[in-house]
mmCIF file of C-alpha atoms and ligand atoms in Angstrom:
data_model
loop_
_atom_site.group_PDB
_atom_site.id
_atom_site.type_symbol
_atom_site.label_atom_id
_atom_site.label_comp_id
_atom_site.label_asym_id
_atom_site.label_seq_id
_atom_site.Cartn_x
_atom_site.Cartn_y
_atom_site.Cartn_z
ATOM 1 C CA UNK A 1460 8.537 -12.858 -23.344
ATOM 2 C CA UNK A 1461 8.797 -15.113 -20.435
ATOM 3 C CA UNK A 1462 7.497 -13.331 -17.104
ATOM 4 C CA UNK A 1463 6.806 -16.531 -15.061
ATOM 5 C CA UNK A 1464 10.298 -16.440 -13.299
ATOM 6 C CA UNK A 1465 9.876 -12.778 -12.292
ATOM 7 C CA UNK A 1466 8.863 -12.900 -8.155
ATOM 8 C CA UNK A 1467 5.885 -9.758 -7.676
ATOM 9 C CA UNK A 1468 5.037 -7.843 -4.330
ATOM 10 C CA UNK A 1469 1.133 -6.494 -4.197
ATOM 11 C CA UNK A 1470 1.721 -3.282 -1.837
ATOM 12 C CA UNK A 1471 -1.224 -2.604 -1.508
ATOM 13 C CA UNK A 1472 -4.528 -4.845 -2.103
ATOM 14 C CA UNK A 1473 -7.614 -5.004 0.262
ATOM 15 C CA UNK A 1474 -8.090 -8.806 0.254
ATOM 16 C CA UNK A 1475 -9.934 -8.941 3.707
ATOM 17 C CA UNK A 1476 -12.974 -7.178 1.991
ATOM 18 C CA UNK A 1477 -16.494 -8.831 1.653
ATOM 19 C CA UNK A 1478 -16.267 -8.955 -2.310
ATOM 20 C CA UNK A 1479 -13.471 -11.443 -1.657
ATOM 21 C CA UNK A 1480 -14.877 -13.886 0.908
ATOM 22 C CA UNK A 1481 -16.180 -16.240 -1.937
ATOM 23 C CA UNK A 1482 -12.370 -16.397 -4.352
ATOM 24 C CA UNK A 1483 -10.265 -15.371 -1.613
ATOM 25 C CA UNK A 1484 -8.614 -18.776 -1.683
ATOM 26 C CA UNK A 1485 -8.785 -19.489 -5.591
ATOM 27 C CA UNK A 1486 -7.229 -16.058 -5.875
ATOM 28 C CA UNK A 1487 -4.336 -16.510 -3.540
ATOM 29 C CA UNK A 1488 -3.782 -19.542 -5.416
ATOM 30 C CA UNK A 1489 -3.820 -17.779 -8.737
ATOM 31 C CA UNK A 1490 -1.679 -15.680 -7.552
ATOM 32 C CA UNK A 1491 0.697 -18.380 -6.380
ATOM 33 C CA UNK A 1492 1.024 -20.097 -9.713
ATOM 34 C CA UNK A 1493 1.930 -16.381 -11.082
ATOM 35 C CA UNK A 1494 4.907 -15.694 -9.106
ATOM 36 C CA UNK A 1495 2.981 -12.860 -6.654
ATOM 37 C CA UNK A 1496 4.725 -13.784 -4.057
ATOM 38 C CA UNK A 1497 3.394 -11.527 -0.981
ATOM 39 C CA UNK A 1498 0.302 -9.050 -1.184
ATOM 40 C CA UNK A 1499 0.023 -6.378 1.590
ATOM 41 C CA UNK A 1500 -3.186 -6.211 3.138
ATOM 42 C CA UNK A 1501 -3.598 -2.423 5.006
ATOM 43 C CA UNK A 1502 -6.769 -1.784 7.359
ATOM 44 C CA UNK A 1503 -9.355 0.716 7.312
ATOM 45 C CA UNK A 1504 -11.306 0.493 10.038
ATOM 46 C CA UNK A 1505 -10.921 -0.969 13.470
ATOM 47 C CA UNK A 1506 -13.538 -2.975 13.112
ATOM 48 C CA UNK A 1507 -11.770 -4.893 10.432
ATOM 49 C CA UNK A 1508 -8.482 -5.318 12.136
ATOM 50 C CA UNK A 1509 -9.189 -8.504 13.640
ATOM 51 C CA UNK A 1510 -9.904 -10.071 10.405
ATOM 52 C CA UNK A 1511 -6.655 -8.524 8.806
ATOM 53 C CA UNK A 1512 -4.662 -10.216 11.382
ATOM 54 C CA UNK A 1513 -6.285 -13.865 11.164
ATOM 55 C CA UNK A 1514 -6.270 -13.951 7.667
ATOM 56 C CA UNK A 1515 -2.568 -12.753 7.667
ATOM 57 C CA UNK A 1516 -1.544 -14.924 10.459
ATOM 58 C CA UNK A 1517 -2.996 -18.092 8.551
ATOM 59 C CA UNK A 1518 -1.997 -17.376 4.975
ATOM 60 C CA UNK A 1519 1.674 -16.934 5.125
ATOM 61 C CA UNK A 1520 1.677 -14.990 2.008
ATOM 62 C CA UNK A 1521 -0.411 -12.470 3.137
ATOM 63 C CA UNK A 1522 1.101 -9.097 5.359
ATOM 64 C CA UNK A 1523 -0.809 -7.057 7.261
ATOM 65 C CA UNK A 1524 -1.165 -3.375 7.823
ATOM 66 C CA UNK A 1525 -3.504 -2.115 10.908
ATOM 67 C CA UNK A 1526 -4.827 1.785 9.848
ATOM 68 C CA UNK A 1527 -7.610 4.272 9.821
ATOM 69 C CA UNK A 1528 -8.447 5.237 6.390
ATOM 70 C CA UNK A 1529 -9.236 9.362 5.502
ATOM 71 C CA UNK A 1530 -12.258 7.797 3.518
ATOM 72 C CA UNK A 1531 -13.781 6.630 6.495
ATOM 73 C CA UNK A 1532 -13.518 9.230 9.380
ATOM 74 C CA UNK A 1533 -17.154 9.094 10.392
ATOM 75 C CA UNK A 1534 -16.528 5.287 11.812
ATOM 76 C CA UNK A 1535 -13.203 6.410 13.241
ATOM 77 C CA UNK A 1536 -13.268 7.039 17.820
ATOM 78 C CA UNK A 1537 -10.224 8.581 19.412
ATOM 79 C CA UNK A 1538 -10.507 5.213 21.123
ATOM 80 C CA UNK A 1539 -9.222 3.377 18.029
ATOM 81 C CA UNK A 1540 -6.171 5.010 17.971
ATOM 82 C CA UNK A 1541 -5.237 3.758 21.730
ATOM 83 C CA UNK A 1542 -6.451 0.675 20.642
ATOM 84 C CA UNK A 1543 -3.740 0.643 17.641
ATOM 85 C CA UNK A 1544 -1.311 1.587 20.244
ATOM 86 C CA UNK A 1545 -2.259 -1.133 22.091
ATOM 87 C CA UNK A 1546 -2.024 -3.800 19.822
ATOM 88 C CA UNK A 1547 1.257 -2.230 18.811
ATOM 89 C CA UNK A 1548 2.750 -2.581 22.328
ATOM 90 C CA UNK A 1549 2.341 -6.560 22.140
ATOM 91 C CA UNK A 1550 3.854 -7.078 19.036
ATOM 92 C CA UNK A 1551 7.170 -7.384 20.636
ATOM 93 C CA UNK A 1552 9.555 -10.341 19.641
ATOM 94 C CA UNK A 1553 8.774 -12.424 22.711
ATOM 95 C CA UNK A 1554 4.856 -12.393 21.817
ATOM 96 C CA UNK A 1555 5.701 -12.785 17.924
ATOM 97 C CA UNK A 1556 7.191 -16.025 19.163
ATOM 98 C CA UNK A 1557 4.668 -17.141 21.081
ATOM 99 C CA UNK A 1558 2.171 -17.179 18.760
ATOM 100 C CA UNK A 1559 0.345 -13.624 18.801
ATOM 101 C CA UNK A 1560 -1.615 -13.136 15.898
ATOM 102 C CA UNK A 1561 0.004 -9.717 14.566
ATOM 103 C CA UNK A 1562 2.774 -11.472 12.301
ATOM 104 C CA UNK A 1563 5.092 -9.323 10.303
ATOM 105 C CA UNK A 1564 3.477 -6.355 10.152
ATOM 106 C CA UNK A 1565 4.345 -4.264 7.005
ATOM 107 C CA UNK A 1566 3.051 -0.956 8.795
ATOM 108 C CA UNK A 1567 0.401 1.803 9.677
ATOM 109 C CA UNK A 1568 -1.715 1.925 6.852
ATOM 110 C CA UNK A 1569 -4.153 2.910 5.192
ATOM 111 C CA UNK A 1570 -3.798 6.393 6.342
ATOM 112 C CA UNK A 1571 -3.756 9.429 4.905
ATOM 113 C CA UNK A 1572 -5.884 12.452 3.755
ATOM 114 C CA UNK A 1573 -8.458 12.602 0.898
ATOM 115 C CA UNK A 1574 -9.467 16.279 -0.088
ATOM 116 C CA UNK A 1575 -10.871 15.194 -3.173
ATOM 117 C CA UNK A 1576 -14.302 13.242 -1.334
ATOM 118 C CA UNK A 1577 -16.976 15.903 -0.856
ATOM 119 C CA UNK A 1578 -18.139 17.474 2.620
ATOM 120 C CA UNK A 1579 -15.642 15.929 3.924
ATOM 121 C CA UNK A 1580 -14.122 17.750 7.441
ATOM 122 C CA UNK A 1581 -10.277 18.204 6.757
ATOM 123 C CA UNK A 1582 -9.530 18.985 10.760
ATOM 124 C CA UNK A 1583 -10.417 15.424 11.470
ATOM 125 C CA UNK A 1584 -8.919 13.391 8.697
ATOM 126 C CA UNK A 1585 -5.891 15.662 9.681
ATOM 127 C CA UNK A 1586 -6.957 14.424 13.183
ATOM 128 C CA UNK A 1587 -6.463 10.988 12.566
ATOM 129 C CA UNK A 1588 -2.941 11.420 10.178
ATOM 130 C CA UNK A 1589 -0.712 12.846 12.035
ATOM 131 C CA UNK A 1590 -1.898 10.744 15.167
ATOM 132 C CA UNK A 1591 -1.280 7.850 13.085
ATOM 133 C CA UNK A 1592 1.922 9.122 12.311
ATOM 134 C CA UNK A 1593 3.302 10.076 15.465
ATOM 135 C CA UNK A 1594 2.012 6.228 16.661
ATOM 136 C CA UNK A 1595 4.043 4.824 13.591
ATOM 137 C CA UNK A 1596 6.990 7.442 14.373
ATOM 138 C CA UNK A 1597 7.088 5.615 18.150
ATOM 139 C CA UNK A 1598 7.059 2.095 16.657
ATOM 140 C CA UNK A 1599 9.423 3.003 14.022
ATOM 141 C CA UNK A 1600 6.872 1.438 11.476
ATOM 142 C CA UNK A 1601 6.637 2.164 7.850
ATOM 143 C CA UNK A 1602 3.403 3.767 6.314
ATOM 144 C CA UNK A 1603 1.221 3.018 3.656
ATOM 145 C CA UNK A 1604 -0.765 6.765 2.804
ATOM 146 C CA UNK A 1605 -3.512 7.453 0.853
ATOM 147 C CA UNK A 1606 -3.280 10.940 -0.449
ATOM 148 C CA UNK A 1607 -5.785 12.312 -3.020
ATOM 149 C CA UNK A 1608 -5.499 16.402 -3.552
ATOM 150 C CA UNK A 1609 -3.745 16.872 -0.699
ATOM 151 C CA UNK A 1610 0.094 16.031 -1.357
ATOM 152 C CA UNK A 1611 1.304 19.262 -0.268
ATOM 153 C CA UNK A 1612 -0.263 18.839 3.412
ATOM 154 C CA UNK A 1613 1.129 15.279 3.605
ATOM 155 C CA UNK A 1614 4.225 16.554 2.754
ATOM 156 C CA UNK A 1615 4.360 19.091 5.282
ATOM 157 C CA UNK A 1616 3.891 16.445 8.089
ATOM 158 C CA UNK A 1617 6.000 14.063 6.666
ATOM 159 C CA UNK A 1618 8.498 17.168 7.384
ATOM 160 C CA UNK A 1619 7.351 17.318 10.754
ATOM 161 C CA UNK A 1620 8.005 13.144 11.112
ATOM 162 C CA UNK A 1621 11.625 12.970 9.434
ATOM 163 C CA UNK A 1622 12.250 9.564 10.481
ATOM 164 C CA UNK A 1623 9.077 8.411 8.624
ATOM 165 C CA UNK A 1624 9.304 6.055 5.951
ATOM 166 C CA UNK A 1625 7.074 4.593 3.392
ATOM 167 C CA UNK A 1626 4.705 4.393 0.359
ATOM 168 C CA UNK A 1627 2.160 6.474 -1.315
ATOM 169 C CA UNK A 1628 0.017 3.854 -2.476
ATOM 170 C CA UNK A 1629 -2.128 4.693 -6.197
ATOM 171 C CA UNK A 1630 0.629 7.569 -6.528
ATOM 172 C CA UNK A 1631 -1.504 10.803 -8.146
ATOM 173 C CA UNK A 1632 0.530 13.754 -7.622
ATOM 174 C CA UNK A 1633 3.134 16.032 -9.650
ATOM 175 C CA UNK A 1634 7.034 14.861 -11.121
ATOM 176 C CA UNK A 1635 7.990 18.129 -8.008
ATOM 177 C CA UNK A 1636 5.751 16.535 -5.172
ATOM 178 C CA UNK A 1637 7.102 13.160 -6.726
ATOM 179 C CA UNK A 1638 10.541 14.642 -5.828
ATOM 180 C CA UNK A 1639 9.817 15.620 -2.018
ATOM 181 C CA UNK A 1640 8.519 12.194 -1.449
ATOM 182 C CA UNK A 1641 11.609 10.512 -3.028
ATOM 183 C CA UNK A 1642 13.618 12.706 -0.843
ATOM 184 C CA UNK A 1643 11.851 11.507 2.086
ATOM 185 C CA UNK A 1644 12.973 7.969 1.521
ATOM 186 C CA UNK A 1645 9.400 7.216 0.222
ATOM 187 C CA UNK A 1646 8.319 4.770 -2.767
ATOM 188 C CA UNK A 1647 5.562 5.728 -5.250
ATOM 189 C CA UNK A 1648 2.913 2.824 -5.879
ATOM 190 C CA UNK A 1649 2.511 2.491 -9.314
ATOM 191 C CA UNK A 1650 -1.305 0.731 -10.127
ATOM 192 C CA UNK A 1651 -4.262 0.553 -12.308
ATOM 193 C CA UNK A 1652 -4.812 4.494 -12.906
ATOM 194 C CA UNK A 1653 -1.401 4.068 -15.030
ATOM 195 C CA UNK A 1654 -2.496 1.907 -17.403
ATOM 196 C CA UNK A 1655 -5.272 4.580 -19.041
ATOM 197 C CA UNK A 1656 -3.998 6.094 -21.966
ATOM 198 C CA UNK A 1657 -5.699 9.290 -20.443
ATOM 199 C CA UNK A 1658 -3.811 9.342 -17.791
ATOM 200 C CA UNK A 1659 -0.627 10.874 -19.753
ATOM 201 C CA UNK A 1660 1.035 13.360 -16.829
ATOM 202 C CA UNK A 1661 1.102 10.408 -14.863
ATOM 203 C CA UNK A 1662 2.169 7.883 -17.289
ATOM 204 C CA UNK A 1663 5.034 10.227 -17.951
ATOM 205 C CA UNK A 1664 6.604 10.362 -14.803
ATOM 206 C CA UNK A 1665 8.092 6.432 -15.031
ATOM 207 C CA UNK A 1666 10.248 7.513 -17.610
ATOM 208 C CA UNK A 1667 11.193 10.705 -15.403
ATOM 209 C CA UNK A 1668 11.553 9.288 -12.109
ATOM 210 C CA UNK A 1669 14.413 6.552 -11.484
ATOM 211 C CA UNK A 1670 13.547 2.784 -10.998
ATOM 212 C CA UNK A 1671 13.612 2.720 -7.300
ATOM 213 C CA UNK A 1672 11.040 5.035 -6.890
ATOM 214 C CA UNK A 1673 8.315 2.944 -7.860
ATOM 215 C CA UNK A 1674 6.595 0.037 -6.025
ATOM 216 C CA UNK A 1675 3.954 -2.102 -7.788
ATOM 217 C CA UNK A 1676 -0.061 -2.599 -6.040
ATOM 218 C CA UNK A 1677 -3.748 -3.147 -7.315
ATOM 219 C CA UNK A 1678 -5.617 -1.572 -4.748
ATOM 220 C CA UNK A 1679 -8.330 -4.771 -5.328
ATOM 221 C CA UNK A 1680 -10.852 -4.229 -5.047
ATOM 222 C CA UNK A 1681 -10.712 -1.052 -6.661
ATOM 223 C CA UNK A 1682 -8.416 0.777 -8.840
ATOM 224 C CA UNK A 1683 -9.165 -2.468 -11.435
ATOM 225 C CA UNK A 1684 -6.368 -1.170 -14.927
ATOM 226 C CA UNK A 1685 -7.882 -1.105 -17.812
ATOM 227 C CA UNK A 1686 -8.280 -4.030 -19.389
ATOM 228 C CA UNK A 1687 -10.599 -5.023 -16.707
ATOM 229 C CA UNK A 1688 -12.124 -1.860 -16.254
ATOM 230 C CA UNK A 1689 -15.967 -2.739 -15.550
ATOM 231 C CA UNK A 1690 -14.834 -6.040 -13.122
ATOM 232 C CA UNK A 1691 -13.730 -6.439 -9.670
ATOM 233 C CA UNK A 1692 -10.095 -5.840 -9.090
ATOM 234 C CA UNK A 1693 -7.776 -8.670 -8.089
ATOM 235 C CA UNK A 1694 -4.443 -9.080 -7.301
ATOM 236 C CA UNK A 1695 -4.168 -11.630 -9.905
ATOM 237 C CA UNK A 1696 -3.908 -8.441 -12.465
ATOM 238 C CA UNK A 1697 -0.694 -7.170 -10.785
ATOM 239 C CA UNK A 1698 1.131 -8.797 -13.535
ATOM 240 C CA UNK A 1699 -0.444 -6.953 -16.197
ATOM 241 C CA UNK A 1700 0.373 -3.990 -14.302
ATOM 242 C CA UNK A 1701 3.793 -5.198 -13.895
ATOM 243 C CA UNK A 1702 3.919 -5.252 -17.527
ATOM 244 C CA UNK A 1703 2.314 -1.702 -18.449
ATOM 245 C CA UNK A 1704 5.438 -0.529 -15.710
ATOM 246 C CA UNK A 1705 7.807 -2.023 -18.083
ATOM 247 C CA UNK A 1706 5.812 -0.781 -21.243
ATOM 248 C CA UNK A 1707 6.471 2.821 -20.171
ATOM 249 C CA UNK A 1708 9.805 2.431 -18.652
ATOM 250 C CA UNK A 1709 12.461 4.285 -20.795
ATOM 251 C CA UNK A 1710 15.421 2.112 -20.699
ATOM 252 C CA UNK A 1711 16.051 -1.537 -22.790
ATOM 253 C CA UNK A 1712 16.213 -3.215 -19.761
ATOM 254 C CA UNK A 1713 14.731 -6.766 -19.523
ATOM 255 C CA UNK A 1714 11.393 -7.034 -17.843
ATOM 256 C CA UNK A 1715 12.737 -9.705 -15.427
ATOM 257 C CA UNK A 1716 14.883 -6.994 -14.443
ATOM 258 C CA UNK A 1717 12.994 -4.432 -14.262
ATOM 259 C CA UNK A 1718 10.766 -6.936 -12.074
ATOM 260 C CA UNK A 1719 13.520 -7.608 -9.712
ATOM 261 C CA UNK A 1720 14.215 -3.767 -8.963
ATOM 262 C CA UNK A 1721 10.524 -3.330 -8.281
ATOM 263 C CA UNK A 1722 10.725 -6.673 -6.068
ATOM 264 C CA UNK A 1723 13.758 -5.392 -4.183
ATOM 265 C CA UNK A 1724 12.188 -1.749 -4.124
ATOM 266 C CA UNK A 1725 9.213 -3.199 -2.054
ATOM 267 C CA UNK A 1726 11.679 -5.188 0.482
ATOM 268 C CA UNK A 1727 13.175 -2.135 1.192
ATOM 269 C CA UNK A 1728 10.894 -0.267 2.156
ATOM 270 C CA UNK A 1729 8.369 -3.005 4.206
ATOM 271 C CA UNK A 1730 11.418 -4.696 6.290
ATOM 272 C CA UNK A 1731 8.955 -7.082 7.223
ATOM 273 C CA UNK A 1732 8.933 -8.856 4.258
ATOM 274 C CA UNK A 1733 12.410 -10.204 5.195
ATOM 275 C CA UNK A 1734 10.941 -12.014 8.494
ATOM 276 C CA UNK A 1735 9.608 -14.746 6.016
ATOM 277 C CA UNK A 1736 11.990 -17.171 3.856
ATOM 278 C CA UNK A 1737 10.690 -16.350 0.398
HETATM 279 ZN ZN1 ZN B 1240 -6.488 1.110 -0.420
#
């Protein structure tokens, strides 16, 4: 099976951490000479904005994503979310053109809420969400959410935020909550916790759930699929994701077309993906 000519999308892969600073560039290469074409690099901190951005801006196959994780509410100010408005009221075509450093911006992300993380306090990670999703609501931005144990309260604000679009990155939820988000306009990110056998209820709802639901990510540093279990995650696996996608994916289709339906699937939904000639 040839899978060299089929063109991947990483949705989701935090390339701007640490762990990477040493194979950052060997990776991107890797990833070059395997067809991933773009990787989506979301924020989860302000403090690591800045480096999002430059690494973004200078690696044109890079796309950033500027965000306030759930995971991380104790470094989180009120003040960061003015200063993501902020930065958000300059990227406006005339400064895109004259060189600012936020350069097709895939969206606010990584938000969301985690009610799976211990002693955590729900009011503020709620806090942060729907502030983050009113800000993306204003730009009109897509959003990349995190949402572990707590579909049914993202869902109700997504209700509250109709014109919202997005994905639910390391998708973890039920085939109904699946549903609601499909409804919304909203892909599923399909990643590493699909490709344990273990992990059957999800595995299962490929099959159930039609093609463009799905969008592919590795979540790298984390999230690494099994065959790599005990190493660092990389982007550089997303084809061996690709292929467990395909694997479980009820239908004869080829996997270069299967692989162009998930490529397309991404476009969609991250419009600036189209601002580069790919
Ligand atoms: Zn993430």
């Amino acid at each position: 099976m040839d899978t060299q000519n089929a063109s991947l999308i990483d949705s989701h892969c935090h390339l701007d951490f640490l762990v990477f600073d040493d194979d950052r560039s060997a990776i991107m290469q890797a990833c070059r000479e395997a067809n991933i074409q773009s990787i989506i690099v979301p924020g989860v901190c302000r403090k690591d904005w800045q480096k999002i951005l430059s690494l973004c801006y200078k690696n044109d196959m890079l796309y950033p994503a500027l965000g306030l994780h759930p995971c991380f509410i104790d470094e989180h100010h009120a003040k960061d979310l003015h200063e993501l408005s902020r930065l958000l009221s300059t990227n406006t075509a005339k400064n895109a053109a004259e060189n600012s450093e936020i350069q097709n911006l895939a969206g606010i992300g990584e938000i969301g809420l985690d009610f799976f993380i211990k002693n955590t306090d729900r009011k503020i990670q709620i806090y942060y969400f729907s502030e983050q999703l009113k800000i993306a609501t204003q730009y009109q931005l897509p959003v990349l959410i995190h949402a572990r144990k707590s579909h049914d309260e993202v869902i109700k604000h997504l209700k509250e935020n109709t014109s919202l679009k997005g994905i639910i990155h390391a998708y973890s939820g039920s085939y109904e909550q699946a549903k609601e988000y499909l409804n919304r306009g909203f892909k599923l990110g399909f990643g590493g916790a699909f490709t344990y056998p273990k992990a059957t209820k999800l595995r299962s709802l490929v099959a159930r759930l039609p093609i463009d639901a799905w969008v592919l990510e590795t979540d790298a540093p984390d999230m690494s699929p099994m065959a790599h279990h005990s190493e660092k995650n990389s982007p550089q696996y997303l084809l061996e994701i690709a292929r467990e996608f395909a694997s479980l994916y009820d239908n004869k289709a080829e996997f270069e077309q299967i692989m162009k339906q998930l490529y397309q699937n991404t476009r969609d939904i991250l419009p600036s993906l189209h601002n580069r000639q790919l």
